[in-house]
Amino acid sequence: MNRTLLVLALLVPASLPLRAQENPTSPPADLRSLDDWLWLAQLPDDAQLDTGLRAAREQLRASRVPSVDEAQRLAIGYKLEKCGGVLAEEGAKVVGLLMLGVNLPGVARKGDFVWVVRFSALPRGVTQEIWVGSTSGGAKCMLPFA
């Protein structure tokens, strides 16, 4: 019985269409949170961006951690070294890109972008979240706070 429920829990969400709020490449008005800039990093073409958004995208491109892949790679390395390692069943995924409004020592300064990398293990759920500063390349385990 439990096995059937687990299979259904895994298959049913995958078969449902994505809502605009869950699609990180949607324009800002459709985002789950206006604080999340992940769509900007994944946008294939910046031709229709205004000057401010184009400048933000250029700031990210010129940073030490300009991409989802690089943020994920750094978070995994940081977790291996400082946050207790990575379990075999854990997976990492970049779930957000935030512009900080405060300083986070060793990671980012006010106005910098921070990549949010979430680790999870089925069926336990989220096990850790690591923030990676785009400008510094520094990281910090945020969940559980360490």
PDB file of C-alpha atoms in Angstrom:
ATOM      1  CA  MET A   1       0.000   0.000   0.000  1.00  0.00           C
ATOM      2  CA  ASN A   2       2.721   2.497   0.975  1.00  0.00           C
ATOM      3  CA  ARG A   3       4.629   1.647  -2.188  1.00  0.00           C
ATOM      4  CA  THR A   4       1.591   2.500  -4.345  1.00  0.00           C
ATOM      5  CA  LEU A   5       1.134   5.834  -2.574  1.00  0.00           C
ATOM      6  CA  LEU A   6       4.796   6.687  -3.099  1.00  0.00           C
ATOM      7  CA  VAL A   7       4.542   5.923  -6.828  1.00  0.00           C
ATOM      8  CA  LEU A   8       1.397   8.050  -7.115  1.00  0.00           C
ATOM      9  CA  ALA A   9       3.015  10.884  -5.162  1.00  0.00           C
ATOM     10  CA  LEU A  10       5.908  10.866  -7.622  1.00  0.00           C
ATOM     11  CA  LEU A  11       3.903  10.454 -10.837  1.00  0.00           C
ATOM     12  CA  VAL A  12       0.848  12.648 -10.310  1.00  0.00           C
ATOM     13  CA  PRO A  13       2.719  15.964  -9.830  1.00  0.00           C
ATOM     14  CA  ALA A  14       4.875  15.207 -12.890  1.00  0.00           C
ATOM     15  CA  SER A  15       1.765  14.756 -15.006  1.00  0.00           C
ATOM     16  CA  LEU A  16       0.179  18.054 -13.986  1.00  0.00           C
ATOM     17  CA  PRO A  17       0.848  21.132 -16.157  1.00  0.00           C
ATOM     18  CA  LEU A  18       3.151  23.749 -14.679  1.00  0.00           C
ATOM     19  CA  ARG A  19       1.505  26.932 -13.513  1.00  0.00           C
ATOM     20  CA  ALA A  20       3.112  30.213 -14.549  1.00  0.00           C
ATOM     21  CA  GLN A  21       4.164  30.872 -10.938  1.00  0.00           C
ATOM     22  CA  GLU A  22       6.243  27.687 -10.901  1.00  0.00           C
ATOM     23  CA  ASN A  23       8.078  28.372 -14.150  1.00  0.00           C
ATOM     24  CA  PRO A  24      11.377  30.162 -13.361  1.00  0.00           C
ATOM     25  CA  THR A  25      11.654  31.517 -16.921  1.00  0.00           C
ATOM     26  CA  SER A  26       8.355  33.400 -16.699  1.00  0.00           C
ATOM     27  CA  PRO A  27       8.405  37.190 -16.794  1.00  0.00           C
ATOM     28  CA  PRO A  28       8.450  38.950 -13.405  1.00  0.00           C
ATOM     29  CA  ALA A  29       4.674  39.524 -13.242  1.00  0.00           C
ATOM     30  CA  ASP A  30       4.079  35.763 -13.299  1.00  0.00           C
ATOM     31  CA  LEU A  31       6.609  34.839 -10.648  1.00  0.00           C
ATOM     32  CA  ARG A  32       5.770  33.299  -7.311  1.00  0.00           C
ATOM     33  CA  SER A  33       7.833  36.069  -5.690  1.00  0.00           C
ATOM     34  CA  LEU A  34       8.993  39.407  -7.044  1.00  0.00           C
ATOM     35  CA  ASP A  35      12.208  38.913  -5.047  1.00  0.00           C
ATOM     36  CA  ASP A  36      13.184  35.936  -7.199  1.00  0.00           C
ATOM     37  CA  TRP A  37      15.428  36.851 -10.147  1.00  0.00           C
ATOM     38  CA  LEU A  38      16.044  33.284 -11.377  1.00  0.00           C
ATOM     39  CA  TRP A  39      14.050  33.983 -14.543  1.00  0.00           C
ATOM     40  CA  LEU A  40      16.595  36.682 -15.468  1.00  0.00           C
ATOM     41  CA  ALA A  41      19.506  34.241 -15.304  1.00  0.00           C
ATOM     42  CA  GLN A  42      17.649  31.718 -17.475  1.00  0.00           C
ATOM     43  CA  LEU A  43      16.231  34.133 -20.051  1.00  0.00           C
ATOM     44  CA  PRO A  44      17.517  33.102 -23.499  1.00  0.00           C
ATOM     45  CA  ASP A  45      17.471  36.625 -24.990  1.00  0.00           C
ATOM     46  CA  ASP A  46      17.657  40.028 -23.314  1.00  0.00           C
ATOM     47  CA  ALA A  47      16.475  42.045 -26.323  1.00  0.00           C
ATOM     48  CA  GLN A  48      13.177  43.010 -24.675  1.00  0.00           C
ATOM     49  CA  LEU A  49      14.659  43.918 -21.283  1.00  0.00           C
ATOM     50  CA  ASP A  50      14.692  47.526 -20.147  1.00  0.00           C
ATOM     51  CA  THR A  51      17.961  49.239 -19.240  1.00  0.00           C
ATOM     52  CA  GLY A  52      17.770  48.396 -15.520  1.00  0.00           C
ATOM     53  CA  LEU A  53      17.118  44.698 -16.090  1.00  0.00           C
ATOM     54  CA  ARG A  54      19.821  44.558 -18.741  1.00  0.00           C
ATOM     55  CA  ALA A  55      22.282  46.071 -16.233  1.00  0.00           C
ATOM     56  CA  ALA A  56      21.263  43.519 -13.584  1.00  0.00           C
ATOM     57  CA  ARG A  57      21.766  40.691 -16.063  1.00  0.00           C
ATOM     58  CA  GLU A  58      25.187  42.054 -17.022  1.00  0.00           C
ATOM     59  CA  GLN A  59      26.108  42.324 -13.310  1.00  0.00           C
ATOM     60  CA  LEU A  60      25.278  38.642 -12.934  1.00  0.00           C
ATOM     61  CA  ARG A  61      27.128  37.594 -16.112  1.00  0.00           C
ATOM     62  CA  ALA A  62      30.274  39.418 -14.951  1.00  0.00           C
ATOM     63  CA  SER A  63      30.201  37.838 -11.476  1.00  0.00           C
ATOM     64  CA  ARG A  64      32.224  34.898 -10.130  1.00  0.00           C
ATOM     65  CA  VAL A  65      29.097  32.720 -10.145  1.00  0.00           C
ATOM     66  CA  PRO A  66      27.189  33.688 -13.301  1.00  0.00           C
ATOM     67  CA  SER A  67      25.141  30.528 -13.883  1.00  0.00           C
ATOM     68  CA  VAL A  68      22.844  27.951 -12.317  1.00  0.00           C
ATOM     69  CA  ASP A  69      25.376  25.195 -13.033  1.00  0.00           C
ATOM     70  CA  GLU A  70      28.226  27.041 -11.309  1.00  0.00           C
ATOM     71  CA  ALA A  71      26.065  27.870  -8.281  1.00  0.00           C
ATOM     72  CA  GLN A  72      25.024  24.232  -7.942  1.00  0.00           C
ATOM     73  CA  ARG A  73      28.632  23.021  -8.290  1.00  0.00           C
ATOM     74  CA  LEU A  74      29.855  25.414  -5.571  1.00  0.00           C
ATOM     75  CA  ALA A  75      26.970  24.525  -3.228  1.00  0.00           C
ATOM     76  CA  ILE A  76      27.687  20.802  -3.529  1.00  0.00           C
ATOM     77  CA  GLY A  77      31.394  21.406  -2.835  1.00  0.00           C
ATOM     78  CA  TYR A  78      30.564  23.588   0.164  1.00  0.00           C
ATOM     79  CA  LYS A  79      28.117  21.016   1.523  1.00  0.00           C
ATOM     80  CA  LEU A  80      30.720  18.279   1.186  1.00  0.00           C
ATOM     81  CA  GLU A  81      33.328  20.352   3.008  1.00  0.00           C
ATOM     82  CA  LYS A  82      31.389  22.340   5.641  1.00  0.00           C
ATOM     83  CA  CYS A  83      27.844  21.050   6.059  1.00  0.00           C
ATOM     84  CA  GLY A  84      28.135  17.373   6.859  1.00  0.00           C
ATOM     85  CA  GLY A  85      28.463  15.893   3.368  1.00  0.00           C
ATOM     86  CA  VAL A  86      25.941  14.825   0.749  1.00  0.00           C
ATOM     87  CA  LEU A  87      23.792  11.750   1.210  1.00  0.00           C
ATOM     88  CA  ALA A  88      23.515   9.320  -1.703  1.00  0.00           C
ATOM     89  CA  GLU A  89      19.782   9.986  -1.971  1.00  0.00           C
ATOM     90  CA  GLU A  90      20.087  13.795  -1.877  1.00  0.00           C
ATOM     91  CA  GLY A  91      19.734  15.943  -4.952  1.00  0.00           C
ATOM     92  CA  ALA A  92      20.623  19.618  -5.399  1.00  0.00           C
ATOM     93  CA  LYS A  93      18.624  22.178  -7.357  1.00  0.00           C
ATOM     94  CA  VAL A  94      18.897  25.942  -7.750  1.00  0.00           C
ATOM     95  CA  VAL A  95      15.483  27.215  -6.705  1.00  0.00           C
ATOM     96  CA  GLY A  96      16.043  30.954  -6.585  1.00  0.00           C
ATOM     97  CA  LEU A  97      18.221  33.957  -7.225  1.00  0.00           C
ATOM     98  CA  LEU A  98      17.805  36.774  -4.719  1.00  0.00           C
ATOM     99  CA  MET A  99      19.143  40.305  -4.545  1.00  0.00           C
ATOM    100  CA  LEU A 100      20.104  40.867  -0.920  1.00  0.00           C
ATOM    101  CA  GLY A 101      18.915  43.917   0.954  1.00  0.00           C
ATOM    102  CA  VAL A 102      21.392  43.330   3.818  1.00  0.00           C
ATOM    103  CA  ASN A 103      24.985  42.189   4.210  1.00  0.00           C
ATOM    104  CA  LEU A 104      25.631  38.459   4.726  1.00  0.00           C
ATOM    105  CA  PRO A 105      29.282  38.301   5.850  1.00  0.00           C
ATOM    106  CA  GLY A 106      31.447  35.956   3.822  1.00  0.00           C
ATOM    107  CA  VAL A 107      28.732  35.469   1.202  1.00  0.00           C
ATOM    108  CA  ALA A 108      27.319  38.716  -0.172  1.00  0.00           C
ATOM    109  CA  ARG A 109      26.874  42.414   0.401  1.00  0.00           C
ATOM    110  CA  LYS A 110      23.726  44.472   0.099  1.00  0.00           C
ATOM    111  CA  GLY A 111      22.771  44.650  -3.592  1.00  0.00           C
ATOM    112  CA  ASP A 112      24.588  41.419  -4.576  1.00  0.00           C
ATOM    113  CA  PHE A 113      22.825  38.408  -6.042  1.00  0.00           C
ATOM    114  CA  VAL A 114      22.641  35.181  -4.011  1.00  0.00           C
ATOM    115  CA  TRP A 115      21.825  31.785  -5.524  1.00  0.00           C
ATOM    116  CA  VAL A 116      19.511  29.602  -3.414  1.00  0.00           C
ATOM    117  CA  VAL A 117      20.455  25.921  -3.775  1.00  0.00           C
ATOM    118  CA  ARG A 118      18.122  23.426  -2.120  1.00  0.00           C
ATOM    119  CA  PHE A 119      19.020  19.844  -1.237  1.00  0.00           C
ATOM    120  CA  SER A 120      16.281  17.272  -0.798  1.00  0.00           C
ATOM    121  CA  ALA A 121      15.948  13.536  -0.371  1.00  0.00           C
ATOM    122  CA  LEU A 122      12.789  11.586  -1.128  1.00  0.00           C
ATOM    123  CA  PRO A 123      10.715  10.811   0.804  1.00  0.00           C
ATOM    124  CA  ARG A 124      12.203  12.880   3.680  1.00  0.00           C
ATOM    125  CA  GLY A 125      11.887  16.243   1.944  1.00  0.00           C
ATOM    126  CA  VAL A 126      14.191  19.262   2.098  1.00  0.00           C
ATOM    127  CA  THR A 127      17.392  18.507   4.001  1.00  0.00           C
ATOM    128  CA  GLN A 128      19.435  21.661   3.510  1.00  0.00           C
ATOM    129  CA  GLU A 129      19.544  25.009   1.757  1.00  0.00           C
ATOM    130  CA  ILE A 130      22.779  26.753   0.842  1.00  0.00           C
ATOM    131  CA  TRP A 131      23.107  30.335  -0.341  1.00  0.00           C
ATOM    132  CA  VAL A 132      25.948  31.084  -2.768  1.00  0.00           C
ATOM    133  CA  GLY A 133      27.046  34.692  -3.350  1.00  0.00           C
ATOM    134  CA  SER A 134      27.385  35.518  -7.040  1.00  0.00           C
ATOM    135  CA  THR A 135      30.032  38.208  -6.476  1.00  0.00           C
ATOM    136  CA  SER A 136      32.171  36.490  -3.830  1.00  0.00           C
ATOM    137  CA  GLY A 137      31.574  32.822  -4.593  1.00  0.00           C
ATOM    138  CA  GLY A 138      31.201  32.368  -0.826  1.00  0.00           C
ATOM    139  CA  ALA A 139      28.513  30.093   0.593  1.00  0.00           C
ATOM    140  CA  LYS A 140      26.574  29.488   3.791  1.00  0.00           C
ATOM    141  CA  CYS A 141      24.338  26.675   5.028  1.00  0.00           C
ATOM    142  CA  MET A 142      21.026  28.393   5.722  1.00  0.00           C
ATOM    143  CA  LEU A 143      18.837  25.400   6.500  1.00  0.00           C
ATOM    144  CA  PRO A 144      19.477  24.143   9.026  1.00  0.00           C
ATOM    145  CA  PHE A 145      21.154  27.378  10.040  1.00  0.00           C
ATOM    146  CA  ALA A 146      24.885  26.846  10.566  1.00  0.00           C
TER     147      ALA A 146
END
